[in-house]
Tab-separated table of C-alpha atoms in Angstrom:
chain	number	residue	atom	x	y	z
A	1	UNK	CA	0.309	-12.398	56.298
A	2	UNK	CA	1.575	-9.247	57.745
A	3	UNK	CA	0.949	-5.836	56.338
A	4	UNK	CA	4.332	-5.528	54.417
A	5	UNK	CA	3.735	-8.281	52.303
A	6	UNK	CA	0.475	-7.223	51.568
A	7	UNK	CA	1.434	-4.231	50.252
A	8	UNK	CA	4.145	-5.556	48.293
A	9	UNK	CA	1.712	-7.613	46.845
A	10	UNK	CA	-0.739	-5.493	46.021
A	11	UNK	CA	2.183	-3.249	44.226
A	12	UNK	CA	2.989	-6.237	41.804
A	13	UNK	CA	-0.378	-6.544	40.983
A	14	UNK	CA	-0.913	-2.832	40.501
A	15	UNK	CA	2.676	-3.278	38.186
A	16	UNK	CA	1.424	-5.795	36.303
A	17	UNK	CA	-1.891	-4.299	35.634
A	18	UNK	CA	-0.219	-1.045	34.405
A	19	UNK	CA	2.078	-2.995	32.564
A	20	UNK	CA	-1.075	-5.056	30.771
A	21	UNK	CA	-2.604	-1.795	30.050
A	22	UNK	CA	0.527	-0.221	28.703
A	23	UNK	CA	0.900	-2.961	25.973
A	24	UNK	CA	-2.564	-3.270	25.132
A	25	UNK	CA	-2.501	0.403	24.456
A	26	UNK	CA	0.224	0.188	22.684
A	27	UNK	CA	-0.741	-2.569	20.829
A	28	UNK	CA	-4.508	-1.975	19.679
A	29	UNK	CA	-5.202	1.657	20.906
A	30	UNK	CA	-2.186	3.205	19.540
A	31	UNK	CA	-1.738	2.438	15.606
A	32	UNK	CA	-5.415	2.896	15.501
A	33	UNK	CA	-4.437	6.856	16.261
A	34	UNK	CA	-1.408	6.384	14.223
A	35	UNK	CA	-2.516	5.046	11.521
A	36	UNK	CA	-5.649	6.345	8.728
A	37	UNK	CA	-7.019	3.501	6.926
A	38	UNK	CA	-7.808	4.307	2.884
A	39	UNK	CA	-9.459	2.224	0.534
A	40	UNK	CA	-9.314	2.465	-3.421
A	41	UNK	CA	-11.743	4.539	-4.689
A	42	UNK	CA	-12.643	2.105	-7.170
A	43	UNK	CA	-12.959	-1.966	-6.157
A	44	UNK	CA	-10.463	-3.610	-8.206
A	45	UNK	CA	-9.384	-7.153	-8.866
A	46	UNK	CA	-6.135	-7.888	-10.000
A	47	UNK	CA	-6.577	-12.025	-10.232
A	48	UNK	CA	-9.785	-11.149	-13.059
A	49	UNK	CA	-7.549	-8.956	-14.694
A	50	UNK	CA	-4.495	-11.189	-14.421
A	51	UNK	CA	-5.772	-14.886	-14.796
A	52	UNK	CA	-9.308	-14.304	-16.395
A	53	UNK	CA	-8.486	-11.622	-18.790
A	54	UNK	CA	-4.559	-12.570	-19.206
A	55	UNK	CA	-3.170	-8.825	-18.629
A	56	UNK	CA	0.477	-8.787	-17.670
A	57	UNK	CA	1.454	-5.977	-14.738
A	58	UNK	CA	3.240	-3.432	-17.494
A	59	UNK	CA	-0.156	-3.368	-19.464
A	60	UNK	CA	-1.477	-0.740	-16.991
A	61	UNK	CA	1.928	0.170	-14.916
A	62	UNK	CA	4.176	0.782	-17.623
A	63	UNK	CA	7.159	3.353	-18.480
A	64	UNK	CA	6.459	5.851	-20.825
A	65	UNK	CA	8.964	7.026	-23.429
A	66	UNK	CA	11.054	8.899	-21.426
A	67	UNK	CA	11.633	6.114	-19.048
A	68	UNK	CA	9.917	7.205	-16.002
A	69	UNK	CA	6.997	5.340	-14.600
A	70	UNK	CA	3.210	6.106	-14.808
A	71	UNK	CA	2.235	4.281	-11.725
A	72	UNK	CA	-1.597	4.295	-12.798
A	73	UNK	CA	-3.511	3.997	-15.823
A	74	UNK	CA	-5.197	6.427	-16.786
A	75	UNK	CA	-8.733	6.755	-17.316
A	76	UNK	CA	-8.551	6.713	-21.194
A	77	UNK	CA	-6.820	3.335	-20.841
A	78	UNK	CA	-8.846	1.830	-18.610
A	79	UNK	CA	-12.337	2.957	-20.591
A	80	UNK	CA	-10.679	0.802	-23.798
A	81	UNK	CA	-12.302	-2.145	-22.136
A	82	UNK	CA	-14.824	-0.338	-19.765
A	83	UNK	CA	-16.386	2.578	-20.957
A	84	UNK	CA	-20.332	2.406	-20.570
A	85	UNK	CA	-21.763	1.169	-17.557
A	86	UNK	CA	-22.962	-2.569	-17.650
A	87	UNK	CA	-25.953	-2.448	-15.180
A	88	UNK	CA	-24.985	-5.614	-13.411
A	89	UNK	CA	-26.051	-6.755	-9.868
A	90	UNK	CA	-22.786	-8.438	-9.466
A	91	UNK	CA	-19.771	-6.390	-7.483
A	92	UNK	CA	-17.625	-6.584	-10.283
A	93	UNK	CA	-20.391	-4.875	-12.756
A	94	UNK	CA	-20.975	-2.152	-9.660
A	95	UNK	CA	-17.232	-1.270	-9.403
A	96	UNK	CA	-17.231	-1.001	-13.364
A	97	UNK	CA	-20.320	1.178	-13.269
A	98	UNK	CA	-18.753	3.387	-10.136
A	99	UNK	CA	-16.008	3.930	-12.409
A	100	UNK	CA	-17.503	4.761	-15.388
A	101	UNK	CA	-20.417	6.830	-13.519
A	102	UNK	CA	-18.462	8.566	-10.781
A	103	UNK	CA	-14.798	9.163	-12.883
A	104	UNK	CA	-14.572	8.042	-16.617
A	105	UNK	CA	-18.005	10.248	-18.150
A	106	UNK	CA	-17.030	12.839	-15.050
A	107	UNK	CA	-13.396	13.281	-16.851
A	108	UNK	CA	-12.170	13.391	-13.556
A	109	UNK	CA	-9.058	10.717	-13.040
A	110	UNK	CA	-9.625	8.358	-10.093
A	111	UNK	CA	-7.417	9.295	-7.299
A	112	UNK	CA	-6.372	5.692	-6.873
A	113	UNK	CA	-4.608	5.556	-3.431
A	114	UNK	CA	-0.754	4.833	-3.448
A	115	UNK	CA	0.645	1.963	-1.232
A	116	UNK	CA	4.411	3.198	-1.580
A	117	UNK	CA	5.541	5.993	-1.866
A	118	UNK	CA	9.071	7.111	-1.251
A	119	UNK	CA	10.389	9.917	0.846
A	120	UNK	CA	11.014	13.252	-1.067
A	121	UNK	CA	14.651	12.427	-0.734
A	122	UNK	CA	14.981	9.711	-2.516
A	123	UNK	CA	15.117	9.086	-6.051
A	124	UNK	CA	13.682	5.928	-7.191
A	125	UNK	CA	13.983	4.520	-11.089
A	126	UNK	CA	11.646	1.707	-12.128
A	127	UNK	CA	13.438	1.659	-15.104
A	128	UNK	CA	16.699	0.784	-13.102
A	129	UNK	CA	15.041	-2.165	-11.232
A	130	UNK	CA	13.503	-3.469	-14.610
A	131	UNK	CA	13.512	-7.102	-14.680
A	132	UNK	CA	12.695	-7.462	-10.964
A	133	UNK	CA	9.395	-9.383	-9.999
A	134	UNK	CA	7.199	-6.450	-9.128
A	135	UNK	CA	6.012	-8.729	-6.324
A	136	UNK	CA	9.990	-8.089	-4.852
A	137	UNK	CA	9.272	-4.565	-3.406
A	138	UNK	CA	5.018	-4.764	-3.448
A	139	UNK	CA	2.558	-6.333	-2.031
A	140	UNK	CA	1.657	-9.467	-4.160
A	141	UNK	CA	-1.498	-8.433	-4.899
A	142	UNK	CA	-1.476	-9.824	-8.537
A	143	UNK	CA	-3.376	-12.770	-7.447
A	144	UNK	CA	-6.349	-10.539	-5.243
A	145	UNK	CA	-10.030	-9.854	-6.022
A	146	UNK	CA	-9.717	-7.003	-3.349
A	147	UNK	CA	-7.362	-4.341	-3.128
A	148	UNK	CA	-5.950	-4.185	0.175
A	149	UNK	CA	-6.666	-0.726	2.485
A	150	UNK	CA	-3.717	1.416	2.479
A	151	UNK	CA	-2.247	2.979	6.647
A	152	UNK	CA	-1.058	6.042	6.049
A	153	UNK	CA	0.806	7.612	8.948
A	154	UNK	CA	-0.876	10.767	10.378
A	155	UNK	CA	2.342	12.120	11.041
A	156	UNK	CA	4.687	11.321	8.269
A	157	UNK	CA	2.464	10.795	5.956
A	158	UNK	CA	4.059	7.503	4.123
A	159	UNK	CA	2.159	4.098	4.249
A	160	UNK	CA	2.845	1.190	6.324
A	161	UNK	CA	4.240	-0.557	3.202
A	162	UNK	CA	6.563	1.898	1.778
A	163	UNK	CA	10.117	0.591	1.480
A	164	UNK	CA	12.953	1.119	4.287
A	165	UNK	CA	16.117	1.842	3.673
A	166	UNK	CA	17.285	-1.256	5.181
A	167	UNK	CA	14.925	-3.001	2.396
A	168	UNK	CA	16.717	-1.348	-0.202
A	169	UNK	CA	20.329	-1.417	1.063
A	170	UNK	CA	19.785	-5.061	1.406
A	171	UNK	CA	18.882	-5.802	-1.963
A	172	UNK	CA	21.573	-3.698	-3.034
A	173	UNK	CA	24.337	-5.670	-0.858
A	174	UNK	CA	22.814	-9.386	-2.383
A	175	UNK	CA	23.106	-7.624	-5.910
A	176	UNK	CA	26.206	-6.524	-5.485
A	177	UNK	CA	24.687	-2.660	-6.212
A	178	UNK	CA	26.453	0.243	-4.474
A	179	UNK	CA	24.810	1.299	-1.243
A	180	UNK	CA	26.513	4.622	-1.585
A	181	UNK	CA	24.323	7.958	-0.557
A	182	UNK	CA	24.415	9.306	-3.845
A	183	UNK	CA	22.615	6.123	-5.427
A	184	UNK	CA	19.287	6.518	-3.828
A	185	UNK	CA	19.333	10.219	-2.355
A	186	UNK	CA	18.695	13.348	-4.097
């Protein structure tokens, strides 16, 4: 083999060893520095709620008289079913007692962690999408024991699972809903 072809040789490999370290990088290294990971401050299952208990979503995410959505329950609502601590060993006693400990006899509102939220420039109605599975634009999580962790962008500051535009302008076009500027921007 003469010393050319060596060399050419030895440039693929170098090439393809850059190139394996390039996507590996940007593959596992990268969102890790992209991305913060947050978990609820309080462990909460949906399925107990859902299945065992028989709550429907709009018991605790509901729109108050003016129309607009409260997102979370508050403390006050949640403490109708939970408000002294139960002393349990099992998780789901713990996370009652966390909240009752640590936020409800506190008075301090739990910070619970939001998986969407939309860009300052939009304008989003809940009221407007009424009707819709909530499952259409969120993460099904109706059926979970665990809420999922939340990646928040360190630079933007928005969630993995916050909508895109395309998401909504493609509902829009399949509902035959204007896709106009003015429907969805401030």
């Amino acid at each position: 083999m003469d010393r050319s072809r060596r060399s050419e040789q030895g440039g693929i490999a170098f090439l393809l060893l850059g190139l394996l370290l390039g996507l590996g990088f940007g593959w596992f290294v990268f969102p890790q520095l992209l991305f913060s990971e947050e978990t609820q401050p309080v462990q909460f299952s949906h399925r107990v709620h859902m299945e065992d208990v028989g709550m429907a979503c709009d018991e605790c995410h509901y729109y108050r008289e003016d129309g607009s959505f409260n997102g979370y329950p508050s403390n006050e609502e949640c403490a109708m079913c939970h408000f002294a601590p139960t002393g349990g060993d099992r998780e789901a006693d713990k996370a009652i007692d966390h909240f009752v400990t640590e936020y409800y006899e506190k008075g301090v509102e739990v910070p619970w962690v939001t998986y969407q939220e939309q860009p300052d420039n939009v304008y989003f109605s809940h009221i407007a999408h009424d009707g819709w599975d909530c499952a259409e634009c969120h993460p099904d999580i109706g059926n979970a024991d665990d809420s999922p962790k939340a990646y928040r962008n360190r630079l933007t500051g928005y969630t993995k699972t916050t909508m895109k535009m395309w998401e909504c302008e493609r509902c829009h076009a399949r509902s035959g809903v204007s896709n106009a500027c003015y429907v969805c921007h401030k």
